[in-house]
Short mmCIF file of N, CA and C in Angstrom, two decimals:
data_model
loop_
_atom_site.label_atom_id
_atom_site.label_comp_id
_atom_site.label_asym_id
_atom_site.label_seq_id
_atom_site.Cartn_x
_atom_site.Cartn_y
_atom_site.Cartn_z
N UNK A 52 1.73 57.88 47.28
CA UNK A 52 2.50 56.88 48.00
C UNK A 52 2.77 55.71 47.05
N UNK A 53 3.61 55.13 46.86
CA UNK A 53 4.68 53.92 46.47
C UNK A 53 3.68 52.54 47.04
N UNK A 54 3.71 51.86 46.01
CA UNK A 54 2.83 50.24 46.51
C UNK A 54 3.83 49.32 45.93
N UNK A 55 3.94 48.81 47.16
CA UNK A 55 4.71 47.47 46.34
C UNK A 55 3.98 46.04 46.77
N UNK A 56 3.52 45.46 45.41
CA UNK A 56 2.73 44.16 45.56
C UNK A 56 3.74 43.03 46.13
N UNK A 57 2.78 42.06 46.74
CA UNK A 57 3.61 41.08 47.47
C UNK A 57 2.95 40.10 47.60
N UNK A 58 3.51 38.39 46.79
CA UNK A 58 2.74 37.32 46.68
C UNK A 58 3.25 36.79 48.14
N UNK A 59 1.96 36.26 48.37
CA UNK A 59 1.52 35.05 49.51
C UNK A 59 1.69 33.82 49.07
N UNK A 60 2.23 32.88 50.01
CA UNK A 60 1.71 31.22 49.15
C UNK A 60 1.04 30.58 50.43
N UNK A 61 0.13 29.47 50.28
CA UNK A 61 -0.15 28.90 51.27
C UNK A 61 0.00 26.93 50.87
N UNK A 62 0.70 26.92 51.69
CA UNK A 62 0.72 25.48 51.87
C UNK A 62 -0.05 24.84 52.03
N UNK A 63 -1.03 23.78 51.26
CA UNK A 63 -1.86 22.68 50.99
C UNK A 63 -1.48 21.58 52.05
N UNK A 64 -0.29 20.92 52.58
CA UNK A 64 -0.63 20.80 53.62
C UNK A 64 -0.32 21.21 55.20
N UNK A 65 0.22 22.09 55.27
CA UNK A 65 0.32 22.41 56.74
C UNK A 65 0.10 24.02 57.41
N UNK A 66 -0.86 24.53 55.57
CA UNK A 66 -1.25 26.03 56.16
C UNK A 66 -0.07 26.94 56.60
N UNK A 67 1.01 26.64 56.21
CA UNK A 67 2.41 27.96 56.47
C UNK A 67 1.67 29.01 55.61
N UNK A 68 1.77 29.65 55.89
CA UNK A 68 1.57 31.11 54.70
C UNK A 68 2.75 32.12 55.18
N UNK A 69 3.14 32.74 53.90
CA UNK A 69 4.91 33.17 53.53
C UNK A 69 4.29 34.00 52.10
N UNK A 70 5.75 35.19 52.63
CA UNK A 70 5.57 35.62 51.43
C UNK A 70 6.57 35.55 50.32
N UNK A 71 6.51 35.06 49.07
CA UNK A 71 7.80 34.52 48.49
C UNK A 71 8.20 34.94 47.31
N UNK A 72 7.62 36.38 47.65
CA UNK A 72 8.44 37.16 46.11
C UNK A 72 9.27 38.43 47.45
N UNK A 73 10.45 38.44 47.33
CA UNK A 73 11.31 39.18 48.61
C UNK A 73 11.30 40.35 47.80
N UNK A 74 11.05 41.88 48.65
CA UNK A 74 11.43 42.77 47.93
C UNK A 74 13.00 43.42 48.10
N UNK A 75 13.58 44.19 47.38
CA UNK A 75 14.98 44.21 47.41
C UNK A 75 14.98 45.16 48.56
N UNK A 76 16.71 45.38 49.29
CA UNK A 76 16.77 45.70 50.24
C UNK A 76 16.60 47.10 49.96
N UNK A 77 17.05 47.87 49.02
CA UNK A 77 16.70 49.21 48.79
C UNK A 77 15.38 49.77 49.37
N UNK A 78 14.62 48.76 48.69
CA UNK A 78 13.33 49.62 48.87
C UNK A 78 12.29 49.41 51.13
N UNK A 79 13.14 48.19 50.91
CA UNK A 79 12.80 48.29 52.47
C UNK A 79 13.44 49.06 53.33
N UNK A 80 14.42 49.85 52.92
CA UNK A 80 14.87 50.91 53.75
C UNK A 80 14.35 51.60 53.96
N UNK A 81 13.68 52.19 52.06
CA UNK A 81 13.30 52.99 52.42
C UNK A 81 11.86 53.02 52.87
N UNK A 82 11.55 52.52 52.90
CA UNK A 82 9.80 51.89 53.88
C UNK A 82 10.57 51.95 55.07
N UNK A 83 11.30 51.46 55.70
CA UNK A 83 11.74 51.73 57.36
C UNK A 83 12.13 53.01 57.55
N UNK A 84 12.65 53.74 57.16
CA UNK A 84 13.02 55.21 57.09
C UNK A 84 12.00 56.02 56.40
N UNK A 85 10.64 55.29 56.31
CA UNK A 85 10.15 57.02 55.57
C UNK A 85 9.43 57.43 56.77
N UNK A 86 8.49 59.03 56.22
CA UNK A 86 8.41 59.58 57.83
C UNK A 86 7.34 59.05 58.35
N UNK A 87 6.00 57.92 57.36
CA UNK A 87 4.87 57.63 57.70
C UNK A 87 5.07 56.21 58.42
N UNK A 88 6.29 55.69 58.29
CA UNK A 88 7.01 54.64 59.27
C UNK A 88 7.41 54.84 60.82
N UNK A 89 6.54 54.24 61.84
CA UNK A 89 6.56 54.67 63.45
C UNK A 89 7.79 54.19 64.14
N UNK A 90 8.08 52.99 63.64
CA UNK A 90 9.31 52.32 64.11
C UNK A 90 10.60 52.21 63.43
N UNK A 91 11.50 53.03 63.78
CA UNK A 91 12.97 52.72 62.74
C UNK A 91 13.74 51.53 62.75
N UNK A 92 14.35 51.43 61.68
CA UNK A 92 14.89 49.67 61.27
C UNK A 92 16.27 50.13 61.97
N UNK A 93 16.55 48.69 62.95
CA UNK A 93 17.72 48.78 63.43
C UNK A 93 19.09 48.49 62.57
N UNK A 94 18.87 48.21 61.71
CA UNK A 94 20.14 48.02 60.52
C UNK A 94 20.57 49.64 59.92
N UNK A 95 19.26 50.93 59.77
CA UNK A 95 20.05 51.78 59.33
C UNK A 95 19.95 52.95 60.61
N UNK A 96 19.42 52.84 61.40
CA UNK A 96 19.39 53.37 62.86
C UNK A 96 19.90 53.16 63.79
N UNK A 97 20.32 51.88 64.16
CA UNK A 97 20.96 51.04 65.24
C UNK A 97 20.05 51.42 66.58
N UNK A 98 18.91 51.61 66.64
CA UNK A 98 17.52 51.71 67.62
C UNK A 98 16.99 50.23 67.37
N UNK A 99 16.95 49.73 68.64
CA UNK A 99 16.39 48.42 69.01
C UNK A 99 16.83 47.41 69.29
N UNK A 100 18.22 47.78 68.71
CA UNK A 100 19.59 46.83 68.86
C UNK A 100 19.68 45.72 70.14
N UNK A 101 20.08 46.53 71.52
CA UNK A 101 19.94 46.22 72.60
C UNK A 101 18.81 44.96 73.26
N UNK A 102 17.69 45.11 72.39
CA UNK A 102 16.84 44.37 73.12
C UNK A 102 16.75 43.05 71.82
N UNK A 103 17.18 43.18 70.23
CA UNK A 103 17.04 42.29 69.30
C UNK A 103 18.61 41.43 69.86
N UNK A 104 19.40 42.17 70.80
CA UNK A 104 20.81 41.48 71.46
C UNK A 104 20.39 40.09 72.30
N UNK A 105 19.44 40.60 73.23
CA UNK A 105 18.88 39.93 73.94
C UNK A 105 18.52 38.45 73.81
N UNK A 106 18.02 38.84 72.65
CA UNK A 106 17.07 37.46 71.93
C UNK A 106 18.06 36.94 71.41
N UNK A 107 19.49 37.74 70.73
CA UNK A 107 20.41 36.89 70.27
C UNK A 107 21.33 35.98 71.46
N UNK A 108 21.77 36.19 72.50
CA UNK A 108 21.89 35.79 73.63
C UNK A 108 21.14 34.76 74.07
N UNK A 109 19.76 34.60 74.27
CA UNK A 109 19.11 33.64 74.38
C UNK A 109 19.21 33.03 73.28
N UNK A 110 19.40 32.79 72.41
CA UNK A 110 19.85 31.63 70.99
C UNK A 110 21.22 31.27 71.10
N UNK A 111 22.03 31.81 71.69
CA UNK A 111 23.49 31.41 72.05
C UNK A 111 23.46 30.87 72.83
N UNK A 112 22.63 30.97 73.74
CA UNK A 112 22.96 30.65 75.28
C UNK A 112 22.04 28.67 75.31
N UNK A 113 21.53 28.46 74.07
CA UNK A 113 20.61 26.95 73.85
C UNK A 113 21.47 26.19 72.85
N UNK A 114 22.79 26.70 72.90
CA UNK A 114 23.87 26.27 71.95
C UNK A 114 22.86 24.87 70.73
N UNK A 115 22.07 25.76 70.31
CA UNK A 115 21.44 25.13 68.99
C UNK A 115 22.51 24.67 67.59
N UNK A 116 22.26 23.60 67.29
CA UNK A 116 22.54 23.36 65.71
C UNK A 116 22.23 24.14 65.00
N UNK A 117 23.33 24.43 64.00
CA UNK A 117 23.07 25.09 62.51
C UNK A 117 22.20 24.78 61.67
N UNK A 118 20.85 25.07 61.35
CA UNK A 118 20.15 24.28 60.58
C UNK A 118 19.36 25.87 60.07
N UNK A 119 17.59 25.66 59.88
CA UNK A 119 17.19 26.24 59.25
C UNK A 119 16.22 27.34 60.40
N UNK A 120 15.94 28.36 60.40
CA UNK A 120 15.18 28.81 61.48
C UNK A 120 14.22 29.81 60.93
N UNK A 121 12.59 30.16 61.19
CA UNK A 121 11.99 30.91 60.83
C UNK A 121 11.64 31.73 61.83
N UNK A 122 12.15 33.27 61.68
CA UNK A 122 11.79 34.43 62.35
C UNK A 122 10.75 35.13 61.95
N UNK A 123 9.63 34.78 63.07
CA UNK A 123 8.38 35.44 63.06
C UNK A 123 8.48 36.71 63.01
N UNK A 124 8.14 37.80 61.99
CA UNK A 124 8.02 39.31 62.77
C UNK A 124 9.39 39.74 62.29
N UNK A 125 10.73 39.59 61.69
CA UNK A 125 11.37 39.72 61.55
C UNK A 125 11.88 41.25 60.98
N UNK A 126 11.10 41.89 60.79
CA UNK A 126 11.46 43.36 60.72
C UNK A 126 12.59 43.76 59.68
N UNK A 127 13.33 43.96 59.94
CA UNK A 127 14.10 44.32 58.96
C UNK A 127 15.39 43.26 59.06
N UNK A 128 15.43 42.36 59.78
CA UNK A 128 16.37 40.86 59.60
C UNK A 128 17.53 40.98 60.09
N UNK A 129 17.69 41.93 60.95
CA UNK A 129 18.77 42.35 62.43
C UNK A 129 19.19 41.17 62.82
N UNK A 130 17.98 40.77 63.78
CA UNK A 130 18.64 39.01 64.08
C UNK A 130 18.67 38.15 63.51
N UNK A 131 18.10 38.12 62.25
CA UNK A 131 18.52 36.56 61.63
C UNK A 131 19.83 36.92 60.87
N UNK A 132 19.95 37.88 60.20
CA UNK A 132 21.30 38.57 60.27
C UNK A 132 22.86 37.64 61.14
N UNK A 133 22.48 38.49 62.19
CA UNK A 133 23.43 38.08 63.29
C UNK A 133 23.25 36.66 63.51
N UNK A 134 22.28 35.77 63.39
CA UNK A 134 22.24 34.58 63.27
C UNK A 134 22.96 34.00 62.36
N UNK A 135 23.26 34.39 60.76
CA UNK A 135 23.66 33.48 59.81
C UNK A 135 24.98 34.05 60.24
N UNK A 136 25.27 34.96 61.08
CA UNK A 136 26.86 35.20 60.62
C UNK A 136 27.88 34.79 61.87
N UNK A 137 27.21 33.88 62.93
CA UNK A 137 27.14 33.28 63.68
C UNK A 137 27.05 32.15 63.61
N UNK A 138 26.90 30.95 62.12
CA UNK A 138 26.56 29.88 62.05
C UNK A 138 25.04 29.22 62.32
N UNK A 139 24.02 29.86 62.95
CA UNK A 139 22.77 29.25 63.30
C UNK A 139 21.96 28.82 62.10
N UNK A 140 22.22 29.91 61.42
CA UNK A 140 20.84 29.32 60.37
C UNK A 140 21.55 29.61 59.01
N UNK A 141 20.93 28.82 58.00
CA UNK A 141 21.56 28.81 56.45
C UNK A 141 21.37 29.99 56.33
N UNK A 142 21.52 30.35 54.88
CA UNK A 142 21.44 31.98 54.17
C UNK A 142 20.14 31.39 53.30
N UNK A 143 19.80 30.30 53.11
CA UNK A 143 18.52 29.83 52.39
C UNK A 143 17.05 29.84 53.02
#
């Protein structure tokens, strides 16, 4: 099996911990598509769509400012996706 290392940082003061070396999209595909992966990524499956809609709906529907937003859990980046291309959140 394939390892791909991944730095952590932790913030000195407010304890965020992030991971801030991004791996390229290639290889997270193929981590969402391999067969030891339980859940398929809705970007190359379009499974899950419907309910990551949802949540986009509820962010439309709080007609929020464009600013910066952190998606907990973000999976393969479906909705923050649809978020930047929507105006909500930077590409930064």
């Amino acid at each position: 099996m394939e390892c791909f290392p991944l730095t952590i940082a932790v913030c000195e003061q407010c304890s965020l911990v992030q991971q801030i070396n991004l791996l390229d999209e290639e290889i997270l595909n193929r981590v969402y598509t391999a067969d030891y992966y339980s859940c398929p990524s809705p970007v190359t499956t379009d499974m899950g769509t419907r309910e990551i809609e949802k949540f986009n709906s509820f962010f439309q529907a709080c007609q929020l400012e464009a600013g910066k937003l952190l998606e907990i859990a973000c999976f393969d980046g479906y909705l923050l996706a649809k978020l930047q291309e929507e105006g909500l959140s930077d590409e930064n």
